[in-house]
Amino acid sequence: MLIIHGGTPLEGEVLVRGAKNLVSKAMVAALLGTSPSVLRSVPAIRDVEVVTGLLRVHGVDVELDGDTLYMDPTSVESAGVEEINVHAGTSRIPILLCGPLLHRLGRAFIPDLGGCNIGGRPIDFHLDALRKFGAVVEKSADGTHLSAPNGLHGIRYELEYPSVGATEQVLLTAVMAKGTTELRNAAIEPEIIDLICILQKMGAIIKVHTNRVIEIVGVDELKGYSHRALPDRIEAASWASAALATQGSVFVRGAQQADMMTFLNVFRSIGGAYEVDDDPVEGGIRFWHPGTPLKPVALETDVHPGLMTDWQQPIVVALTQADGLSIMHETVYENRFGYTSELRRMGANIELYSDCLGGTPCRWGRRNFLHSAVIAGPSKLHAADLQIPDLRAGFSHLIAAMAAEGTSRVYGVDRYITRGYENFEAKLLGLGAKIERPAPASAQLASRD
Ligand code: EPU
């Protein structure tokens, strides 16, 4: 639990390291190499610890030195169900080990997946593609067992929806499958392009064509890579939104304009100000509230190059301070507005609808999912006791508590926020946030004596 005394503008600088949603996949890619890989700008977050554990049980030697990760996969070996299952329910990354483990060992076991509870999050695209590559998939009570008795062969495959994870699954499997793979309707998020750069360094042949078509020519062997992870554009946008909601000014060192163009357009439309410093080492983007009223906007989330679904929650908090009616239509996940009930308890005026409001009809329309939000602002937020439901919503609760008047207690920070935000408490303190941890029970007793 974190105690937050709100009402103080956040002012100062934070450093954003490599993207959680690239680093974890880059670690999986290292499994495909016959020699060691080096990954730089690795953030100290729990998802990295989880994948480290998964690699280690498969015989990969993983060492972290500062923010550089060394991974030696030369002695990859099968792991027992029990040691793999220690990582069940902790993240969504285990599903991506299928292809690499099938190539290296001929079989794989995948535990039940975890990750944020923001919708059904099926893995049907993953398993369907793996079967077409030639994998035999058997579900059991303890997880999913896979084998490839006849090896893996290139496929022509079209995704029903440009899923990030399923695109990565196909990439990580196709690079060493026999023959050529053509993936249609692929996701092309910057983290996926960075993963493709890594695989290319390892020796893969991957062509990104127009219209979301990716062609992969399978090769017999891949070697290790050396790579600097692209910066975390979700974390950068979270700090930007925190600056806006608290009427502050935050320089996000490491943030890159090219990957954040859509967010920057939204930030400016709302009335936020930013300035890009493109120095390759010390550069970043400064975000601030210019002191004039924020403007309402109609937005919808989408796959890249649209507005990221992970930017939605911090933007909604900032929109509670805009002068008028804003709309947010969530088209990626069916259930990503659960966190707004806590914001309502803080005084925000947010209503949810199952219609596709203000934009294009999406998969969730007419299916009774509350996936559009109307935000009427500006609202004076007041302190509350908040329970964090997931990673991104959790950070938006922190932002709301910092923008609110009074003292809030936010529960669940260690369970959720540490999964994806490096050193967030130190960063908040550095920006002048008034936060504290409750004294441990033993200290409280001692002070009563
Ligand atoms: N989908 C299916 N079937 C599948 C796979 C996906 O129907 O087999 C659907 C999902 O249910 C969802 C949509 O496709 O409605 C998009 O899901 P996607 O596969 O793109 O998401 P993901 O790969 O599971 C990654 C990030 C998420 C991020 C999404 C969208 C990681 C570890 N997670 O998830 O990040 O929101 O892409 O950009 O990369 C986060 O960082 O907090 C986070 C949730």
PDB file of N, CA and C and ligand atoms in Angstrom, residues 20-21 25 92-93 118 121-126 161 163-165 309-310 332-333 336 363-364 391-392, ligand 1:
ATOM      1  N   LYS A  20       9.193  -2.756 -21.777  1.00  0.00           N
ATOM      2  CA  LYS A  20       8.815  -4.062 -21.218  1.00  0.00           C
ATOM      3  C   LYS A  20       8.349  -5.005 -22.322  1.00  0.00           C
ATOM      4  N   ASN A  21       7.555  -4.480 -23.259  1.00  0.00           N
ATOM      5  CA  ASN A  21       6.952  -5.353 -24.265  1.00  0.00           C
ATOM      6  C   ASN A  21       7.876  -5.685 -25.436  1.00  0.00           C
ATOM      7  N   LYS A  25      10.342 -10.170 -24.965  1.00  0.00           N
ATOM      8  CA  LYS A  25      10.344 -10.975 -26.197  1.00  0.00           C
ATOM      9  C   LYS A  25      11.779 -11.154 -26.716  1.00  0.00           C
ATOM     10  N   ARG A  92       2.268 -13.213 -19.684  1.00  0.00           N
ATOM     11  CA  ARG A  92       1.797 -13.835 -20.928  1.00  0.00           C
ATOM     12  C   ARG A  92       2.959 -14.347 -21.783  1.00  0.00           C
ATOM     13  N   ILE A  93       4.189 -14.092 -21.329  1.00  0.00           N
ATOM     14  CA  ILE A  93       5.348 -14.401 -22.159  1.00  0.00           C
ATOM     15  C   ILE A  93       5.553 -15.903 -22.403  1.00  0.00           C
ATOM     16  N   ILE A 118      -7.910  -7.821 -18.523  1.00  0.00           N
ATOM     17  CA  ILE A 118      -8.502  -6.692 -19.250  1.00  0.00           C
ATOM     18  C   ILE A 118      -9.399  -7.191 -20.374  1.00  0.00           C
ATOM     19  N   ARG A 121      -8.615 -12.471 -23.391  1.00  0.00           N
ATOM     20  CA  ARG A 121      -7.238 -12.750 -23.780  1.00  0.00           C
ATOM     21  C   ARG A 121      -7.014 -14.206 -24.216  1.00  0.00           C
ATOM     22  N   PRO A 122      -7.759 -14.657 -25.236  1.00  0.00           N
ATOM     23  CA  PRO A 122      -7.556 -16.026 -25.717  1.00  0.00           C
ATOM     24  C   PRO A 122      -6.200 -16.177 -26.410  1.00  0.00           C
ATOM     25  N   ILE A 123      -5.786 -17.439 -26.622  1.00  0.00           N
ATOM     26  CA  ILE A 123      -4.533 -17.688 -27.353  1.00  0.00           C
ATOM     27  C   ILE A 123      -4.817 -18.557 -28.579  1.00  0.00           C
ATOM     28  N   ASP A 124      -6.066 -18.454 -29.082  1.00  0.00           N
ATOM     29  CA  ASP A 124      -6.446 -19.301 -30.230  1.00  0.00           C
ATOM     30  C   ASP A 124      -5.595 -19.028 -31.470  1.00  0.00           C
ATOM     31  N   PHE A 125      -5.238 -17.772 -31.737  1.00  0.00           N
ATOM     32  CA  PHE A 125      -4.416 -17.474 -32.919  1.00  0.00           C
ATOM     33  C   PHE A 125      -3.043 -18.164 -32.787  1.00  0.00           C
ATOM     34  N   HIS A 126      -2.486 -18.094 -31.561  1.00  0.00           N
ATOM     35  CA  HIS A 126      -1.157 -18.686 -31.324  1.00  0.00           C
ATOM     36  C   HIS A 126      -1.185 -20.190 -31.635  1.00  0.00           C
ATOM     37  N   TYR A 161      -7.162 -10.787 -36.523  1.00  0.00           N
ATOM     38  CA  TYR A 161      -6.968  -9.450 -35.948  1.00  0.00           C
ATOM     39  C   TYR A 161      -5.454  -9.296 -35.770  1.00  0.00           C
ATOM     40  N   SER A 163      -2.958  -9.207 -33.928  1.00  0.00           N
ATOM     41  CA  SER A 163      -2.515  -9.428 -32.544  1.00  0.00           C
ATOM     42  C   SER A 163      -0.988  -9.286 -32.432  1.00  0.00           C
ATOM     43  N   VAL A 164      -0.564  -8.545 -31.409  1.00  0.00           N
ATOM     44  CA  VAL A 164       0.870  -8.355 -31.162  1.00  0.00           C
ATOM     45  C   VAL A 164       1.517  -9.703 -30.838  1.00  0.00           C
ATOM     46  N   GLY A 165       0.943 -10.392 -29.849  1.00  0.00           N
ATOM     47  CA  GLY A 165       1.536 -11.655 -29.402  1.00  0.00           C
ATOM     48  C   GLY A 165       1.551 -12.707 -30.501  1.00  0.00           C
ATOM     49  N   THR A 309      -3.757   1.044 -26.819  1.00  0.00           N
ATOM     50  CA  THR A 309      -4.698   0.747 -25.735  1.00  0.00           C
ATOM     51  C   THR A 309      -4.051   0.987 -24.362  1.00  0.00           C
ATOM     52  N   ASP A 310      -2.726   0.857 -24.272  1.00  0.00           N
ATOM     53  CA  ASP A 310      -2.043   1.056 -22.982  1.00  0.00           C
ATOM     54  C   ASP A 310      -1.857   2.539 -22.646  1.00  0.00           C
ATOM     55  N   VAL A 332      -9.437  -2.360 -28.737  1.00  0.00           N
ATOM     56  CA  VAL A 332      -8.500  -3.497 -28.704  1.00  0.00           C
ATOM     57  C   VAL A 332      -8.967  -4.573 -27.717  1.00  0.00           C
ATOM     58  N   TYR A 333      -9.322  -4.143 -26.496  1.00  0.00           N
ATOM     59  CA  TYR A 333      -9.788  -5.089 -25.481  1.00  0.00           C
ATOM     60  C   TYR A 333     -11.236  -4.796 -25.127  1.00  0.00           C
ATOM     61  N   ARG A 336     -11.593  -2.970 -20.691  1.00  0.00           N
ATOM     62  CA  ARG A 336     -10.462  -2.212 -20.177  1.00  0.00           C
ATOM     63  C   ARG A 336     -10.877  -0.907 -19.488  1.00  0.00           C
ATOM     64  N   ARG A 363     -15.125  -4.623 -33.036  1.00  0.00           N
ATOM     65  CA  ARG A 363     -15.532  -6.007 -32.733  1.00  0.00           C
ATOM     66  C   ARG A 363     -16.430  -6.108 -31.513  1.00  0.00           C
ATOM     67  N   TRP A 364     -16.365  -5.101 -30.631  1.00  0.00           N
ATOM     68  CA  TRP A 364     -17.071  -5.228 -29.349  1.00  0.00           C
ATOM     69  C   TRP A 364     -18.456  -4.586 -29.379  1.00  0.00           C
ATOM     70  N   LEU A 391      -1.939  -3.490 -14.252  1.00  0.00           N
ATOM     71  CA  LEU A 391      -0.730  -2.667 -14.375  1.00  0.00           C
ATOM     72  C   LEU A 391      -0.997  -1.226 -14.827  1.00  0.00           C
ATOM     73  N   ARG A 392      -1.560  -1.062 -16.024  1.00  0.00           N
ATOM     74  CA  ARG A 392      -1.717   0.306 -16.575  1.00  0.00           C
ATOM     75  C   ARG A 392      -2.787   1.081 -15.817  1.00  0.00           C
TER      76      ARG A 392
HETATM   77  N1  EPU B   1      -6.486 -12.006 -29.432  1.00  0.00           N
HETATM   78  C1  EPU B   1      -7.276 -13.097 -29.765  1.00  0.00           C
HETATM   79  N2  EPU B   1      -6.658 -14.301 -29.916  1.00  0.00           N
HETATM   80  C2  EPU B   1      -5.316 -14.479 -29.750  1.00  0.00           C
HETATM   81  C3  EPU B   1      -4.519 -13.348 -29.431  1.00  0.00           C
HETATM   82  C4  EPU B   1      -5.140 -12.126 -29.263  1.00  0.00           C
HETATM   83  O1  EPU B   1      -8.496 -12.957 -29.912  1.00  0.00           O
HETATM   84  O2  EPU B   1      -4.838 -15.622 -29.905  1.00  0.00           O
HETATM   85  C5  EPU B   1      -7.135 -10.684 -29.224  1.00  0.00           C
HETATM   86  C6  EPU B   1      -7.030 -10.224 -27.765  1.00  0.00           C
HETATM   87  O3  EPU B   1      -8.015 -10.821 -26.953  1.00  0.00           O
HETATM   88  C7  EPU B   1      -7.186  -8.725 -27.898  1.00  0.00           C
HETATM   89  C8  EPU B   1      -6.495  -8.444 -29.233  1.00  0.00           C
HETATM   90  O4  EPU B   1      -6.435  -9.686 -29.935  1.00  0.00           O
HETATM   91  O5  EPU B   1      -8.547  -8.383 -27.986  1.00  0.00           O
HETATM   92  C9  EPU B   1      -5.108  -7.852 -29.117  1.00  0.00           C
HETATM   93  O6  EPU B   1      -4.301  -8.677 -28.290  1.00  0.00           O
HETATM   94  P1  EPU B   1      -2.735  -8.848 -28.536  1.00  0.00           P
HETATM   95  O7  EPU B   1      -2.458 -10.271 -28.871  1.00  0.00           O
HETATM   96  O8  EPU B   1      -2.308  -7.801 -29.501  1.00  0.00           O
HETATM   97  O9  EPU B   1      -2.170  -8.514 -27.111  1.00  0.00           O
HETATM   98  P2  EPU B   1      -0.966  -9.226 -26.345  1.00  0.00           P
HETATM   99  O10 EPU B   1       0.095  -9.606 -27.292  1.00  0.00           O
HETATM  100  O11 EPU B   1      -1.503 -10.262 -25.423  1.00  0.00           O
HETATM  101  C10 EPU B   1       0.458  -7.073 -25.985  1.00  0.00           C
HETATM  102  C11 EPU B   1       0.980  -6.325 -24.789  1.00  0.00           C
HETATM  103  C12 EPU B   1      -0.158  -5.609 -24.101  1.00  0.00           C
HETATM  104  C13 EPU B   1      -0.797  -4.649 -25.089  1.00  0.00           C
HETATM  105  C14 EPU B   1      -1.257  -5.419 -26.341  1.00  0.00           C
HETATM  106  C15 EPU B   1      -1.811  -4.512 -27.413  1.00  0.00           C
HETATM  107  C16 EPU B   1       2.800  -7.690 -24.090  1.00  0.00           C
HETATM  108  C17 EPU B   1       3.384  -8.610 -23.077  1.00  0.00           C
HETATM  109  N3  EPU B   1       1.578  -7.281 -23.869  1.00  0.00           N
HETATM  110  O12 EPU B   1      -0.474  -8.014 -25.463  1.00  0.00           O
HETATM  111  O13 EPU B   1       0.436  -4.844 -23.053  1.00  0.00           O
HETATM  112  O14 EPU B   1      -1.893  -4.025 -24.483  1.00  0.00           O
HETATM  113  O15 EPU B   1      -0.159  -6.162 -26.898  1.00  0.00           O
HETATM  114  O16 EPU B   1      -0.859  -3.582 -27.808  1.00  0.00           O
HETATM  115  O17 EPU B   1       3.453  -7.333 -25.063  1.00  0.00           O
HETATM  116  C18 EPU B   1       0.732  -4.052 -20.863  1.00  0.00           C
HETATM  117  O18 EPU B   1       1.909  -3.822 -21.160  1.00  0.00           O
HETATM  118  O19 EPU B   1       0.224  -3.681 -19.776  1.00  0.00           O
HETATM  119  C19 EPU B   1      -0.118  -4.795 -21.804  1.00  0.00           C
HETATM  120  C20 EPU B   1      -1.308  -5.305 -21.464  1.00  0.00           C
END
